[in-house]
CSV table of C-alpha atoms and ligand atoms in Angstrom, one decimal:
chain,number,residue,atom,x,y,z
A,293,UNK,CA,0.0,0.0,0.0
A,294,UNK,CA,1.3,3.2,-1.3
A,295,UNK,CA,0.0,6.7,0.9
A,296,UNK,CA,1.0,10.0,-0.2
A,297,UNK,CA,0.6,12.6,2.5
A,298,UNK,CA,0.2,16.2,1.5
A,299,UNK,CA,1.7,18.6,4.0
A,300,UNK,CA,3.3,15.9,6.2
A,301,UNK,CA,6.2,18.6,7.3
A,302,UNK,CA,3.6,20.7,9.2
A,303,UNK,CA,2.2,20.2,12.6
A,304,UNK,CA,-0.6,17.5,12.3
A,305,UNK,CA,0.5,15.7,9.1
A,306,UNK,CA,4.3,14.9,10.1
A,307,UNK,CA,2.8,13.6,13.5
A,308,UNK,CA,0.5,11.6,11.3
A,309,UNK,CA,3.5,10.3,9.1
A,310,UNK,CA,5.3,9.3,12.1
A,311,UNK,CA,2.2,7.2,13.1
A,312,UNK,CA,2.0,5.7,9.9
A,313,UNK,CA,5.8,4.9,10.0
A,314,UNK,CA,5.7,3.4,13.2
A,315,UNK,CA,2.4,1.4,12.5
A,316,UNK,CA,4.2,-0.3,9.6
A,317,UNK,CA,3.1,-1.5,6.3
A,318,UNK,CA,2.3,1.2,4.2
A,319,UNK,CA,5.1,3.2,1.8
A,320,UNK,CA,5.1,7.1,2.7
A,321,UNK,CA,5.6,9.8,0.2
A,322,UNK,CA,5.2,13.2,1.9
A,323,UNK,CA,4.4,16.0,-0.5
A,324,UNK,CA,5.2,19.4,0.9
A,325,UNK,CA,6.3,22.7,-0.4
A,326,UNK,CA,7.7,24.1,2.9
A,327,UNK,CA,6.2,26.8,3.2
A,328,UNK,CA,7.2,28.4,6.4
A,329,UNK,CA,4.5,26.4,8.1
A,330,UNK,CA,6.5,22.9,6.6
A,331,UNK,CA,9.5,22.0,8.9
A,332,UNK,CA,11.5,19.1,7.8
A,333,UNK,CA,13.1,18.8,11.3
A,334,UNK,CA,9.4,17.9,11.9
A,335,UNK,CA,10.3,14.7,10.0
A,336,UNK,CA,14.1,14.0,11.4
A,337,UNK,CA,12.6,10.5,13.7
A,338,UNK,CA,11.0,9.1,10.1
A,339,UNK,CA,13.5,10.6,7.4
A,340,UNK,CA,15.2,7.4,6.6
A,341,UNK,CA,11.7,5.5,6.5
A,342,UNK,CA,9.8,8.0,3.6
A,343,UNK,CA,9.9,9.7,0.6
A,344,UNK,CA,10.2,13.5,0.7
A,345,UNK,CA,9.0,15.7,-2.2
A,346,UNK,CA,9.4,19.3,-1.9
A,347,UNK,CA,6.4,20.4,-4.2
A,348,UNK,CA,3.2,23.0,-4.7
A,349,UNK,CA,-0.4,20.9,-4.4
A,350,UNK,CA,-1.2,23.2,-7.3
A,351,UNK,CA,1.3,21.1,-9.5
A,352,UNK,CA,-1.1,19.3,-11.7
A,353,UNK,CA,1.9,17.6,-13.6
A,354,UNK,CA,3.5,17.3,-10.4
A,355,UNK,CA,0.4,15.8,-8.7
A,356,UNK,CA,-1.0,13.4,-11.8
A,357,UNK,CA,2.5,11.7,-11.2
A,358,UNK,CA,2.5,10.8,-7.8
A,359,UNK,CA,-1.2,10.4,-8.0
A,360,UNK,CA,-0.6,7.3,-10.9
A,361,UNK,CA,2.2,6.0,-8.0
A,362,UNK,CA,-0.2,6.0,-5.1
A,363,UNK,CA,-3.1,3.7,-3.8
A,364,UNK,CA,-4.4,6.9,-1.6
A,365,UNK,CA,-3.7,9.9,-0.4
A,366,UNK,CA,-4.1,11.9,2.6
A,367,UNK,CA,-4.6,15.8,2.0
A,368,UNK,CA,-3.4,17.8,5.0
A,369,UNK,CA,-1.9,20.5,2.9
A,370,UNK,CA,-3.5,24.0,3.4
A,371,UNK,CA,-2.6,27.3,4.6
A,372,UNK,CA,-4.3,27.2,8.2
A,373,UNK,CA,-3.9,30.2,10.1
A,374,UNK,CA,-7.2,32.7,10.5
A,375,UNK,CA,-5.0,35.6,11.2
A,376,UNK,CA,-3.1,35.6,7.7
A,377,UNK,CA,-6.2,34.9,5.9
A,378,UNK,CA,-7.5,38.3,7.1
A,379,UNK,CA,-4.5,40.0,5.9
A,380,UNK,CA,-4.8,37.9,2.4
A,381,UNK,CA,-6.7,35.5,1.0
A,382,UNK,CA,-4.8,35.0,-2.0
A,383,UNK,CA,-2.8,31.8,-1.1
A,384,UNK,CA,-5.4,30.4,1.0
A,385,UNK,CA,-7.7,30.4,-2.5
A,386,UNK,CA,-4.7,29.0,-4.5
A,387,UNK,CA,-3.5,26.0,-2.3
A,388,UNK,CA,-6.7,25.3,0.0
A,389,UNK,CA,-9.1,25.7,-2.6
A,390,UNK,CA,-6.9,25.1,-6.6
A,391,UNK,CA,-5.0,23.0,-4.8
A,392,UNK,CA,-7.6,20.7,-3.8
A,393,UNK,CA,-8.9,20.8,-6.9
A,394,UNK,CA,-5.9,19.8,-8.7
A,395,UNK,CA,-5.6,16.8,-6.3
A,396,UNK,CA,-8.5,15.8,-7.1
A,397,UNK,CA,-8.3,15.5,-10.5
A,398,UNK,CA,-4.8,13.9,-10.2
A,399,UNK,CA,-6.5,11.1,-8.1
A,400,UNK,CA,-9.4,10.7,-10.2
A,401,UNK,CA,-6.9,10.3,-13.5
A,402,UNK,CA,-4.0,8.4,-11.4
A,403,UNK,CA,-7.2,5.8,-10.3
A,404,UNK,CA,-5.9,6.5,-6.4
A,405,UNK,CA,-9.0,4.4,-4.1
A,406,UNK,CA,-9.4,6.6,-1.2
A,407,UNK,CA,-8.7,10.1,-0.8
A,408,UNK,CA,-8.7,11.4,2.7
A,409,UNK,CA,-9.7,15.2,2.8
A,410,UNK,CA,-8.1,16.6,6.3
A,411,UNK,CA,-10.7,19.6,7.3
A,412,UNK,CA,-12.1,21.3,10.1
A,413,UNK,CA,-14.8,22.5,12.6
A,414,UNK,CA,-14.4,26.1,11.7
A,415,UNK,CA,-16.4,25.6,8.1
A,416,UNK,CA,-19.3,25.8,10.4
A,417,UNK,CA,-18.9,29.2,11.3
A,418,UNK,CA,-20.1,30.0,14.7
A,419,UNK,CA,-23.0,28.4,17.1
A,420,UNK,CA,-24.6,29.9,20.5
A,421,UNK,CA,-25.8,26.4,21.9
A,422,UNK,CA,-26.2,23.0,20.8
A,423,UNK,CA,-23.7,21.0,18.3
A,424,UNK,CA,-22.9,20.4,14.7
A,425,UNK,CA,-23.6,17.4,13.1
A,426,UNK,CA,-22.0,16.7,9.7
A,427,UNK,CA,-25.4,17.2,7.9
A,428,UNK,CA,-25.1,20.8,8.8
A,429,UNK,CA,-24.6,23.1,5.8
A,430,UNK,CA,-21.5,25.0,5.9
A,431,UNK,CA,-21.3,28.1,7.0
A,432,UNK,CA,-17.9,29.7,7.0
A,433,UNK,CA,-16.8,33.3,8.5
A,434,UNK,CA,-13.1,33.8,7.7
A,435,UNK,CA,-11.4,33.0,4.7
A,436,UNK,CA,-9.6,30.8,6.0
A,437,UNK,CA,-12.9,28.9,6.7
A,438,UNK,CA,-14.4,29.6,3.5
A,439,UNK,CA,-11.7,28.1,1.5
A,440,UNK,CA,-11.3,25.2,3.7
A,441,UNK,CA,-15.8,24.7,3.5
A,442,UNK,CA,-15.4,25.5,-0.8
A,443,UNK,CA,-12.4,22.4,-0.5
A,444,UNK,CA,-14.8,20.4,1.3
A,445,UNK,CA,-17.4,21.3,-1.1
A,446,UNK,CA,-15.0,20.0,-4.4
A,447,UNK,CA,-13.9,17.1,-2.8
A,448,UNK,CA,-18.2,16.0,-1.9
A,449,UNK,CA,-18.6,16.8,-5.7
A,450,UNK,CA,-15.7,14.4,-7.3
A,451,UNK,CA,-17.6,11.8,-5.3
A,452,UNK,CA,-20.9,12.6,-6.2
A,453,UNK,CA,-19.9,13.3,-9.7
A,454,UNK,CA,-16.9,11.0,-10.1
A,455,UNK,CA,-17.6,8.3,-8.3
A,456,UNK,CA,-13.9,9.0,-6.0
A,457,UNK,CA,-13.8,7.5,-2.7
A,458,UNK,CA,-13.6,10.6,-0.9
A,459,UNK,CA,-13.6,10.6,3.3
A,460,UNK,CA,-13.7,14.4,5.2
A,461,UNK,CA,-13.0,14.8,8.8
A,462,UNK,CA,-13.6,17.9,10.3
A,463,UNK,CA,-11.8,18.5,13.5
A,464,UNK,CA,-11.5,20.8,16.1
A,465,UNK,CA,-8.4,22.6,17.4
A,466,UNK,CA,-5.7,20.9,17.8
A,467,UNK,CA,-2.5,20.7,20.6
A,468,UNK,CA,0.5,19.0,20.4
A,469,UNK,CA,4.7,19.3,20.2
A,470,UNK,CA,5.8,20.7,16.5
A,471,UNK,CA,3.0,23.1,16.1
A,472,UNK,CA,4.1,26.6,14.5
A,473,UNK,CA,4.1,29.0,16.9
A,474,UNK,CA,1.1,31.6,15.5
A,475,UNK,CA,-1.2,29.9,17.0
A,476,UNK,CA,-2.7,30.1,20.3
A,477,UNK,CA,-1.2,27.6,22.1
A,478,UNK,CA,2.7,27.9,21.4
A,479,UNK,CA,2.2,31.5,20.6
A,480,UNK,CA,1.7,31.9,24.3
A,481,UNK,CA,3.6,29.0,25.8
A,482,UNK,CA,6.8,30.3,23.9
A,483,UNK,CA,6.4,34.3,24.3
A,484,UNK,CA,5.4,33.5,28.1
A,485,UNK,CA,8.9,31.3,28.3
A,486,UNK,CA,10.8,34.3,26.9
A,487,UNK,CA,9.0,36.6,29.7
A,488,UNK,CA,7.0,38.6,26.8
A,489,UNK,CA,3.7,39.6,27.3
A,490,UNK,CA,0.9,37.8,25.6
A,491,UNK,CA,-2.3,39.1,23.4
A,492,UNK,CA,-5.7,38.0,24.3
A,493,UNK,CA,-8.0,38.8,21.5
A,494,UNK,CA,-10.9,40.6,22.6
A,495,UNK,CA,-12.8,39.2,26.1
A,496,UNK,CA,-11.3,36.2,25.6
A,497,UNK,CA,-15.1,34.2,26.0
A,498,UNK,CA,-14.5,32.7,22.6
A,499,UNK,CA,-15.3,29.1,22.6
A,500,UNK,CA,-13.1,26.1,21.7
A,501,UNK,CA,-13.0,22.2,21.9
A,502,UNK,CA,-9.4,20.8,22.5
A,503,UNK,CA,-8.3,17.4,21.0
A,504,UNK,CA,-4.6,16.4,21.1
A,505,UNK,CA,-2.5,15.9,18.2
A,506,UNK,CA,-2.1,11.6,19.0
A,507,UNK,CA,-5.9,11.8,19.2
A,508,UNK,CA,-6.7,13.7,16.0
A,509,UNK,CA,-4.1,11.7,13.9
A,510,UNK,CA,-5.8,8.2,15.4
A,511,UNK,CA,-9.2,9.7,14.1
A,512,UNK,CA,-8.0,10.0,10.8
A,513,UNK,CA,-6.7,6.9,10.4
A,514,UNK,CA,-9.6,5.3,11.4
A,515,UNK,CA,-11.2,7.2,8.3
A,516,UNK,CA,-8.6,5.7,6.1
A,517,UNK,CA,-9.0,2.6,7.0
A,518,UNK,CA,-12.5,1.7,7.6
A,519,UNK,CA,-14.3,5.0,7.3
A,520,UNK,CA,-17.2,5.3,4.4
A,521,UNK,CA,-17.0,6.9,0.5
A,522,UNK,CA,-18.5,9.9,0.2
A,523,UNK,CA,-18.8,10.5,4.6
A,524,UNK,CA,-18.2,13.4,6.8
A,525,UNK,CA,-16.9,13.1,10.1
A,526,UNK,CA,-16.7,15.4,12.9
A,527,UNK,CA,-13.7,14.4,15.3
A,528,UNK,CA,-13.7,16.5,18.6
A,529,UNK,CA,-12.7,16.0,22.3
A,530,UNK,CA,-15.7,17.6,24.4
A,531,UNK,CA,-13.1,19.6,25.8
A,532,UNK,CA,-14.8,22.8,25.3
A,533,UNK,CA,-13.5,26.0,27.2
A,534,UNK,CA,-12.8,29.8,26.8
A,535,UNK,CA,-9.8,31.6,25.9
A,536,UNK,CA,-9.7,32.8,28.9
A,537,UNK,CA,-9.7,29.0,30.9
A,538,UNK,CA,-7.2,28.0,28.5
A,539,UNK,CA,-5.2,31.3,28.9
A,540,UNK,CA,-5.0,30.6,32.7
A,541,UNK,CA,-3.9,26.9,32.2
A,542,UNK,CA,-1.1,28.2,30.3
A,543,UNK,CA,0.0,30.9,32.7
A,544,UNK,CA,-0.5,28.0,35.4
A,545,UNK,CA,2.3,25.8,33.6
A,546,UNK,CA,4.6,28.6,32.3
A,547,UNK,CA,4.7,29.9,36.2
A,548,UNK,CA,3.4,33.5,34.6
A,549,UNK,CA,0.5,35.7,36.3
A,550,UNK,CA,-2.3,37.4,34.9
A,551,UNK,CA,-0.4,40.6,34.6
A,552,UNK,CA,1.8,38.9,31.1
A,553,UNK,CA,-1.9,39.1,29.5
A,554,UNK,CA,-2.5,41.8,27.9
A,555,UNK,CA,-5.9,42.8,26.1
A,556,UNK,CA,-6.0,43.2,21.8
A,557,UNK,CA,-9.0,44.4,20.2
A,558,UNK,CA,-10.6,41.4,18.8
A,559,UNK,CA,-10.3,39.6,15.8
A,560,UNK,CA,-12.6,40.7,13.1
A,561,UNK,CA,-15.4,37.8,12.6
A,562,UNK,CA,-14.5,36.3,15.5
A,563,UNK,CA,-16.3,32.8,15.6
A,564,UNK,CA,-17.7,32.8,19.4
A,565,UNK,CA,-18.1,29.4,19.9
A,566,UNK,CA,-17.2,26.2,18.1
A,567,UNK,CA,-19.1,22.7,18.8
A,568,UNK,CA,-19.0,19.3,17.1
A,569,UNK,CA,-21.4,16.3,17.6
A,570,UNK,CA,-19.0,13.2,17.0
A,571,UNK,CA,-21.8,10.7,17.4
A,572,UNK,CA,-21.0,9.2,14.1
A,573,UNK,CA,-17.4,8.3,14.3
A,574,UNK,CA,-18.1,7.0,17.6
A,575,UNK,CA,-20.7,5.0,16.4
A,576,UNK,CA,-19.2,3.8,12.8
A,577,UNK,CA,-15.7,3.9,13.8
A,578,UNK,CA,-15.1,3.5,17.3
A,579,UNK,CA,-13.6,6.7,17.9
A,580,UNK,CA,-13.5,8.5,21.4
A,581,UNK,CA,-10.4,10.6,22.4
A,582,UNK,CA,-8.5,9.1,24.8
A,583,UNK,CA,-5.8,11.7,25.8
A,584,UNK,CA,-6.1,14.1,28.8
A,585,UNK,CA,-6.4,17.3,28.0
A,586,UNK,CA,-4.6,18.9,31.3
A,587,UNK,CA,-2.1,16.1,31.2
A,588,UNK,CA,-1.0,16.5,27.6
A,589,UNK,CA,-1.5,20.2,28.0
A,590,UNK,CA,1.2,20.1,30.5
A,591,UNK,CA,3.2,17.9,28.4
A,592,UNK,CA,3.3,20.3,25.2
A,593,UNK,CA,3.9,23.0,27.4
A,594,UNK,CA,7.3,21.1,28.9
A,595,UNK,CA,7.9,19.9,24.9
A,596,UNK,CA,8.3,23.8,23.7
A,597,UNK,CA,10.4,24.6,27.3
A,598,UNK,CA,12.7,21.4,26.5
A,599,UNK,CA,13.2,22.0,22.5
A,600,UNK,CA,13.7,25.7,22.2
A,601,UNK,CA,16.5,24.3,19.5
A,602,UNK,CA,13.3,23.7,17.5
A,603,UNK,CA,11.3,27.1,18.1
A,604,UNK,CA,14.3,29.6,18.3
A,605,UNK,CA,14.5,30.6,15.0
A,606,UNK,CA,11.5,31.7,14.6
A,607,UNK,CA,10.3,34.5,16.5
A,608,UNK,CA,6.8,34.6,17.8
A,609,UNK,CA,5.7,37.5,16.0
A,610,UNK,CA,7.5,36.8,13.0
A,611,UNK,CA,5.1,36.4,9.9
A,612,UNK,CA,7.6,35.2,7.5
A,613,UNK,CA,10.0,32.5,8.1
A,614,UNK,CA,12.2,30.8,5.2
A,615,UNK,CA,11.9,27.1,5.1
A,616,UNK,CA,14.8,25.3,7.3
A,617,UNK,CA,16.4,23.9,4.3
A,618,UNK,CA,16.4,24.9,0.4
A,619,UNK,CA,15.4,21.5,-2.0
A,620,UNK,CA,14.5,21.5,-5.3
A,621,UNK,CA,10.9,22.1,-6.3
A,622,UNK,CA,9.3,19.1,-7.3
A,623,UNK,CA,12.2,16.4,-6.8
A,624,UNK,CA,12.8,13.8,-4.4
A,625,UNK,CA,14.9,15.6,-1.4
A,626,UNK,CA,17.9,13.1,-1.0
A,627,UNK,CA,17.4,10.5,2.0
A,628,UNK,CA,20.9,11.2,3.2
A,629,UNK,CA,19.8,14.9,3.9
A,630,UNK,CA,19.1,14.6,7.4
A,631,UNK,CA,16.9,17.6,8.7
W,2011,NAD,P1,0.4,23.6,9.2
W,2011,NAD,O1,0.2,25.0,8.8
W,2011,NAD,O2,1.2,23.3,10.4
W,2011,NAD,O3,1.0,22.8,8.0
W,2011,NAD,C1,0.6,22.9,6.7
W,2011,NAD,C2,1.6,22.2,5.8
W,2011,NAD,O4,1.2,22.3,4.4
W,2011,NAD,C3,3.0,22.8,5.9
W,2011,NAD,O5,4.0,21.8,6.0
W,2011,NAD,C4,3.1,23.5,4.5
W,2011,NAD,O6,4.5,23.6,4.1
W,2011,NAD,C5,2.3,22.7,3.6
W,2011,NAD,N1,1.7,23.4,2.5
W,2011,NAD,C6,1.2,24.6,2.5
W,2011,NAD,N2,0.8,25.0,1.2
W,2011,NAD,C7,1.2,23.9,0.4
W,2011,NAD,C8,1.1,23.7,-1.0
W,2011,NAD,N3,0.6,24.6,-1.8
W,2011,NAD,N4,1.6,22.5,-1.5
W,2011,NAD,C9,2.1,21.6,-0.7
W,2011,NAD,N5,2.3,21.8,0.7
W,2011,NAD,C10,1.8,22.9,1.2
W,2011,NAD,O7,-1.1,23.0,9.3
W,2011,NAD,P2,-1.7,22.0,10.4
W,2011,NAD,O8,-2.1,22.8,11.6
W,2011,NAD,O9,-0.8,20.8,10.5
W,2011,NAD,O10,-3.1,21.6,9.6
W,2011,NAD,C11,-3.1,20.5,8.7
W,2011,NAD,C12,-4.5,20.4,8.2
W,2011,NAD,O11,-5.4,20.2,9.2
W,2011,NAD,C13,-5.0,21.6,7.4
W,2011,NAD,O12,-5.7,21.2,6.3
W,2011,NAD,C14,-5.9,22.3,8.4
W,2011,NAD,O13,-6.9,23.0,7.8
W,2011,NAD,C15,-6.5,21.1,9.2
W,2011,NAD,N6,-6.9,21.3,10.6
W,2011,NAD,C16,-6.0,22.0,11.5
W,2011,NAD,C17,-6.4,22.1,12.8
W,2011,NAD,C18,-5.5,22.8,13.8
W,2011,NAD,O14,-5.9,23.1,14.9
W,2011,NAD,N7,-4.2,23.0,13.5
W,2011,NAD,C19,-7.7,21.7,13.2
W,2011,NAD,C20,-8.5,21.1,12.3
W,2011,NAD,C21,-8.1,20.9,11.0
């Protein structure tokens, strides 16, 4: 069995190519462009074990090649943080959206049997009580979300249309070692480690469900393996809380007080509140979290305090950050190049 993961240098998909490695039996291409999201140190425990291409999604020669080589693929590939979206949309269009696309085609022409379609909670949009269920119609906010729902949206279509084996799950946010530090978590873990204040958007009441990286990566394998053509599945944690719970957790395990917090005006279209209801995976797959959340919480928090060799070079507020090493577009990175 031959699985190509797209963007298996960023945070969730190189933790899912390590699980993949370690479970045995499959062959691993990783397909990444390294943006400055992708990290190949992210990949140093599995380098010798997998196949690296540095390489766009929007490649459609690039992508009908390793599509013809591959019995599935797994699509975490995206630009994926809200924050840039607002600023511009552009790239979050080309890769979430074209990119998708392209894919898709590829595996349709290359004959690949299952494409696994990596998406999230947020296509939602926002909701005051109650839970989503996957037959909820999409409802996105930011553009981030929007492109992410219209991916969602393509992929649905080559199986209705097409006939592709097409599997979605939609998660909610995710924790976890190797995460770039824009978003929440390491954002605060690392500024709060370098004694620099930390910005809390708005009242900080917004609403969030919490499922660790080992949890979300099991969820989608699950999907590959047994979930159905043509599905939708919500993956959460039930760990919902505020900002502001999960702000004092963090101060809590950084040994920081209230006083490093400091107030920004919100974030324009500000979802308030995410919720999934993951009765189906449960039910057709098994699926119920299994991690801790204040355990593991603790853990990442001690991961980013033990490996700043890892988060150094990029500073916290930096919004650009050159890939760690500079491969060839669209060729095999040599095996003996250890990250
Ligand atoms: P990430 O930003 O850490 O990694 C994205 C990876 O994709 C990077 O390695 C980057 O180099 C690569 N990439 C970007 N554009 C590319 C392109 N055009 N061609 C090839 N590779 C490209 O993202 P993440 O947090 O690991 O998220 C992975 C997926 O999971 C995304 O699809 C995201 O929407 C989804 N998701 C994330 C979360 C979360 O909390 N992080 C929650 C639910 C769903």
């Amino acid at each position: 069995m031959k699985v190509l993961v797209t963007g298996g240098a960023g945070f969730i998909g190189s933790h899912y190519v390590r699980a993949l490695v370690r479970k045995g039996g499959v062959s691993v291409t990783v397909l990444d462009k390294l943006t400055y999201a992708g990290n190949l140190a992210n990949l140093s425990e599995v380098w010798g074990s997998i196949r690296f291409i540095r390489g766009d999604v929007c490649d459609a020669e690039l992508a009908a090649r390793l599509s013809a080589d591959h019995d599935q693929i797994v699509h975490f590939a995206a630009e994926s943080h809200v924050d840039r979206s607002i600023v511009d949309a552009t790239s979050f269009v080309m890769t979430n959206v074209v990119g998708t696309q392209t894919l898709l085609d590829a595996a349709l022409a290359g004959r690949v049997g299952t494409f696994v379609h990596i998406s999230t909670d947020e296509v939602y949009g926002s909701i005051d009580s109650g839970s989503w269920s996957e037959t909820e119609p999409v409802s996105p906010n930011s553009p981030y979300a929007a492109s992410k729902a219209a991916s969602d949206l393509l992929a649905l279509a080559y199986h209705t249309t097409h006939g592709l084996d097409v599997r979605i799950t939609r998660c909610s946010n995710t924790f976890g070692p190797h995460q770039y530090p824009e978003k929440i978590i390491p954002l605060f873990v690392i500024k709060l480690l370098m004694g620099e204040p930390v910005p809390l958007y708005g009242d900080g009441g917004n609403v969030r469900d919490w499922l660790h990286v080992d949890d979300h990566v099991r969820a989608i394998e699950l999907v590959r393996e047994a979930g159905r053509a043509g599905q939708i599945y919500n993956v959460g944690a039930g760990c919902e809380q505020t900002n502001r719970e999960l702000v004092t957790r963090l101060l809590e395990a950084c040994g920081a007080t209230w006083g490093m917090v400091k107030p920004v005006a919100d974030r324009p279209g500000h979802d308030r509140r995410y919720s999934l209801d993951c009765t189906k995976i449960r039910r057709e797959l098994g699926f119920a979290p299994r991690e801790d959340f204040a355990t593991r919480l603790r853990e990442t928090v001690e991961w980013y305090r033990a490996n700043p060799w890892w988060w150094r070079r990029f500073h916290p507020e930096s919004a650009t950050v050159a890939p760690s090493r500079d491969v060839g577009i669209g060729t095999p990175v040599a095996q003996d190049h250890h990250p």
